[in-house]
CSV table of C-alpha atoms in Angstrom, one decimal:
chain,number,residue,atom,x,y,z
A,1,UNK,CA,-346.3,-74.7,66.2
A,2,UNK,CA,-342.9,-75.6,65.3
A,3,UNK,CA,-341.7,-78.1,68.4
A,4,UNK,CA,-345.2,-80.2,67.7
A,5,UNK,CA,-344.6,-80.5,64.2
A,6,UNK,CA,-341.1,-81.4,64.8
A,7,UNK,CA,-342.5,-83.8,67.7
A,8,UNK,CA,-344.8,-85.5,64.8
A,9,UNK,CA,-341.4,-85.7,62.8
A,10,UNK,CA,-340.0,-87.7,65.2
A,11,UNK,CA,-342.6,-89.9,66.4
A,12,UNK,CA,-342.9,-90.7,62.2
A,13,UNK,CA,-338.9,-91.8,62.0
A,14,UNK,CA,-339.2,-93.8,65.2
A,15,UNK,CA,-342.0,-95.6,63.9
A,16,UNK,CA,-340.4,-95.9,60.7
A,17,UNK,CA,-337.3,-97.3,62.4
A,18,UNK,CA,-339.1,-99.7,64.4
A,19,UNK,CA,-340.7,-101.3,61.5
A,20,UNK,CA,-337.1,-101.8,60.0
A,21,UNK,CA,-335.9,-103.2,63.2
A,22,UNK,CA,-338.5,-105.6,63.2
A,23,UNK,CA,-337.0,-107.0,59.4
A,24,UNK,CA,-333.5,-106.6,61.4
A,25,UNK,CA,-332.3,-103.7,59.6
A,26,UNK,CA,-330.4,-101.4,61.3
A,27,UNK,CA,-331.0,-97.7,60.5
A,28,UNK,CA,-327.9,-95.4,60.5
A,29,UNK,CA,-327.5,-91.6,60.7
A,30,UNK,CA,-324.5,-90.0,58.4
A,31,UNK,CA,-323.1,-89.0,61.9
A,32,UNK,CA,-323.4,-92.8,63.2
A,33,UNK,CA,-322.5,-94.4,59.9
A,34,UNK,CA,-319.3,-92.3,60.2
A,35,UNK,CA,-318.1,-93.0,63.8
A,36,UNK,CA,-318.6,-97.2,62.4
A,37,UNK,CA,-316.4,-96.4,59.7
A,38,UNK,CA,-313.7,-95.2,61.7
A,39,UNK,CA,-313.9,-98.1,63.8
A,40,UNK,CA,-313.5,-100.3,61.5
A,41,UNK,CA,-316.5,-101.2,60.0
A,42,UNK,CA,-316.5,-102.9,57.0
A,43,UNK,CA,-320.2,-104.4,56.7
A,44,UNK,CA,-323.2,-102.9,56.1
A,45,UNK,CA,-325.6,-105.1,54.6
A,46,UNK,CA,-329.2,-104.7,56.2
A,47,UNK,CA,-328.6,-101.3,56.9
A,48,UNK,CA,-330.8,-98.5,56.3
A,49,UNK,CA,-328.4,-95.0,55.9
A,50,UNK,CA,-330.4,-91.7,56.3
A,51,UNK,CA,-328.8,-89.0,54.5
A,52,UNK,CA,-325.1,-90.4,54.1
A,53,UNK,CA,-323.1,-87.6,53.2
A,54,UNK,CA,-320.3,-90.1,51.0
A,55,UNK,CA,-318.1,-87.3,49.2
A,56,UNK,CA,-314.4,-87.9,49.2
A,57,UNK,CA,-315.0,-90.7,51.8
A,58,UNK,CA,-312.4,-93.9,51.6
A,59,UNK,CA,-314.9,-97.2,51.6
A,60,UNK,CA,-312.3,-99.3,50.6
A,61,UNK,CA,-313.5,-103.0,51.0
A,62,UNK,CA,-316.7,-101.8,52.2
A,63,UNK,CA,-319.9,-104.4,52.1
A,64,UNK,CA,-323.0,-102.2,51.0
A,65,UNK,CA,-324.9,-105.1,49.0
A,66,UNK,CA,-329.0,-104.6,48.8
A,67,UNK,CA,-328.4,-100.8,50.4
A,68,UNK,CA,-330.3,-98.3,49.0
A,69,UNK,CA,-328.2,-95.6,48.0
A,70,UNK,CA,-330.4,-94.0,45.5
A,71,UNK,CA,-329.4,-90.1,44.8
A,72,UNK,CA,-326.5,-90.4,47.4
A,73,UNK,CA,-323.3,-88.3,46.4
A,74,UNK,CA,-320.4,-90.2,46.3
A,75,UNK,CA,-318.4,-88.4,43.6
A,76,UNK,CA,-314.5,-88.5,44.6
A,77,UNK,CA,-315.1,-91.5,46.8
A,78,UNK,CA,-313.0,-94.7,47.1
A,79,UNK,CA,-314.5,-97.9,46.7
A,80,UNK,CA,-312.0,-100.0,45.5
A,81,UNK,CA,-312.9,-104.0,46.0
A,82,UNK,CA,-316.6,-102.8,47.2
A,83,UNK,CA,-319.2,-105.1,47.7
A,84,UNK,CA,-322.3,-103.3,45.7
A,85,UNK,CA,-324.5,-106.3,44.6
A,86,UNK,CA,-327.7,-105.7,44.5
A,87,UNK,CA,-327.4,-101.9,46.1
A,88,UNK,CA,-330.0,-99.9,44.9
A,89,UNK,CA,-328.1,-96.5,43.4
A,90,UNK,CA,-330.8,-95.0,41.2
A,91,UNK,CA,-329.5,-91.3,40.0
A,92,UNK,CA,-326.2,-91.7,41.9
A,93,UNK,CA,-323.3,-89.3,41.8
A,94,UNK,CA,-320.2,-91.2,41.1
A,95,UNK,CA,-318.6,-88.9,39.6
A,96,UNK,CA,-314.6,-88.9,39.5
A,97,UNK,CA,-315.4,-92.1,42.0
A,98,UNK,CA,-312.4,-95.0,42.2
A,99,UNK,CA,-314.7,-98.3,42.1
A,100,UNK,CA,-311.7,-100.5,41.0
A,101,UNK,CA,-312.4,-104.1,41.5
A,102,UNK,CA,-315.7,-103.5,43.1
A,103,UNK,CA,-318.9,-105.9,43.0
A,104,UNK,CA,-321.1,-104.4,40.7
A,105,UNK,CA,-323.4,-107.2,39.6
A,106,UNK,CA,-327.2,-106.9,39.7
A,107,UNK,CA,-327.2,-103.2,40.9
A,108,UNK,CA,-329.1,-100.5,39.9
A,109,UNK,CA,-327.1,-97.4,38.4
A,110,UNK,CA,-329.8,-96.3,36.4
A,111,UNK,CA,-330.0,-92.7,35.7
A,112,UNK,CA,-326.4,-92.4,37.7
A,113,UNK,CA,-323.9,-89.6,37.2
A,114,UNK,CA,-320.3,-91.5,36.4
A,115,UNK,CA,-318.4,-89.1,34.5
A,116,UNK,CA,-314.8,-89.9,34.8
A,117,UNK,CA,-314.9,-93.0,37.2
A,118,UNK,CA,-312.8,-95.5,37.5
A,119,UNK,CA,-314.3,-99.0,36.8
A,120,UNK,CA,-311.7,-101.2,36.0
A,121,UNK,CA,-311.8,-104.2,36.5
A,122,UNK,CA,-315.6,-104.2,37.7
A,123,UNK,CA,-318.3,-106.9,38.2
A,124,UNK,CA,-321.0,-105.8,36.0
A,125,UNK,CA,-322.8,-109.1,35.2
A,126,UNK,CA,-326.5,-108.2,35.0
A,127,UNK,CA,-326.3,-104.1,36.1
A,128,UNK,CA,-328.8,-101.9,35.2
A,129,UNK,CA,-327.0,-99.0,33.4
A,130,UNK,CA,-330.2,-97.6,31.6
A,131,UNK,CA,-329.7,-93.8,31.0
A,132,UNK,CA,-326.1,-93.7,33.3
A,133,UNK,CA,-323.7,-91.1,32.0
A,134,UNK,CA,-320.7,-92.8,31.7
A,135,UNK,CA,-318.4,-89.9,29.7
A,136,UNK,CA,-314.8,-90.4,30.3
A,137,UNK,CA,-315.4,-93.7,32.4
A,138,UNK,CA,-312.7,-96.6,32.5
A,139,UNK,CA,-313.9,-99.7,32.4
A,140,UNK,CA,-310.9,-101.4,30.9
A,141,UNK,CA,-311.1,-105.2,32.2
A,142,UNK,CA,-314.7,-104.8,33.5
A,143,UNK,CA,-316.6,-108.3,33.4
A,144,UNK,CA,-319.3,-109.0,32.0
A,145,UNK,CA,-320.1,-105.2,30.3
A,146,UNK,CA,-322.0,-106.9,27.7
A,147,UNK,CA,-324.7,-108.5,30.1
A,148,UNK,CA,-325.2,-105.2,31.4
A,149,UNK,CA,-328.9,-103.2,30.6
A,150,UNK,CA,-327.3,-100.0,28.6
A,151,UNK,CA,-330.4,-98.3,26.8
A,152,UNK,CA,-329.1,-94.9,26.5
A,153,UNK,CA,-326.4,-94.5,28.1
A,154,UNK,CA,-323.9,-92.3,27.6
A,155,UNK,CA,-320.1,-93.7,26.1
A,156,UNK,CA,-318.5,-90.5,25.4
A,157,UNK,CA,-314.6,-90.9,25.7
A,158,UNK,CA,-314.9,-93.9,27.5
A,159,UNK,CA,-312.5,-96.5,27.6
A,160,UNK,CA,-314.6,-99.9,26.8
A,161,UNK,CA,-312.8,-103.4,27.7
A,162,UNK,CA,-310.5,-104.7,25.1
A,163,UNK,CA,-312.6,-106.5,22.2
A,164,UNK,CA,-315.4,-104.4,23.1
A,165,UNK,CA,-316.7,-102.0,20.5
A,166,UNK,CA,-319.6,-99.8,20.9
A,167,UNK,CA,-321.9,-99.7,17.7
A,168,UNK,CA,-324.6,-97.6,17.5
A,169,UNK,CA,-327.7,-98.4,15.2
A,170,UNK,CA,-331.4,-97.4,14.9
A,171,UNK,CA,-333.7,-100.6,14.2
A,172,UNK,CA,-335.7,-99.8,11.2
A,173,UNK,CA,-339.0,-101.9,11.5
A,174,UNK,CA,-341.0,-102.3,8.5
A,175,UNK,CA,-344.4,-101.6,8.1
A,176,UNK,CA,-347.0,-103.1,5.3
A,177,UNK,CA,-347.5,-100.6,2.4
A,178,UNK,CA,-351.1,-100.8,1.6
A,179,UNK,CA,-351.4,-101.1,-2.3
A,180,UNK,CA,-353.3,-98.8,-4.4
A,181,UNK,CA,-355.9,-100.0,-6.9
């Protein structure tokens, strides 16, 4: 029962690959995906990675934009001067990650894990940040911070561009008191 299920499996990802192959997007295995890196490869836009294992990995200079990397782990990676725009990275691990200089603009960290990383000197013009933890972060010299979606993310200890000052506040909104006769 177990080589027909595994035969369905199969026949599922080839026809899943196929379809992506038809938009031109090419579909990479973490085996494949780390043979290209070390040969050289810097771009991987119109990609489609299928369970990248990232950890510790130097992706120096690397060109991910619009790649879904939603729930990959990349804590202790090097990305310093990536190209992330537009990269889908929903619940993330970039914890202790080096993103220094990278291209964060119009990507989707919400819900990611960035305790400790290093993002100075970011692009973050237009990134969703919603629920992110950010405890311990740098983002001394990051652009654009204030553009960026931040409902409820987390600031502990982190180091915030200079002239940028976190303030938090609770909107009180009034409601109409009905008057008594």
């Amino acid at each position: 029962m177990v080589p027909i299920q595994r035969q369905k499996q199969n026949f599922l990802e080839n026809l899943v690959t196929s379809f992506y192959n038809l938009f031109g997007i090419e579909t990479l295995y973490n085996e494949q995906f780390h043979l290209e890196i070390k040969q050289g490869r810097k771009d991987f836009r119109r990609t489609r990675l299928i369970n990248p294992n990232l950890v510790g990995l130097n992706l120096d200079g690397i060109n991910l934009s619009e790649v879904n990397l939603n729930r990959v782990n990349l804590s202790e990676a090097s990305l310093k001067k990536a190209q992330l725009h537009k990269t889908k990275m929903v619940g993330v691990n970039l914890d202790s990650t080096n993103l220094k200089g990278a291209n964060l603009s119009r990507a989707n960290l919400r819900d990611a894990q960035a305790s400790w990383a290093d993002l100075r000197n970011t692009n973050l013009s237009n990134t969703v940040l919603s629920n992110a933890n950010l405890t311990g972060a740098d983002l001394d010299q990051s652009q654009s911070i204030l553009e960026a979606e931040t409902w409820f993310t987390k600031f502990d200890h982190t180091r915030l561009p200079d002239g940028v000052i976190l303030v938090r506040y609770f909107l009180f909104f009034p409601f109409p008191v009905k008057k008594r006769l």
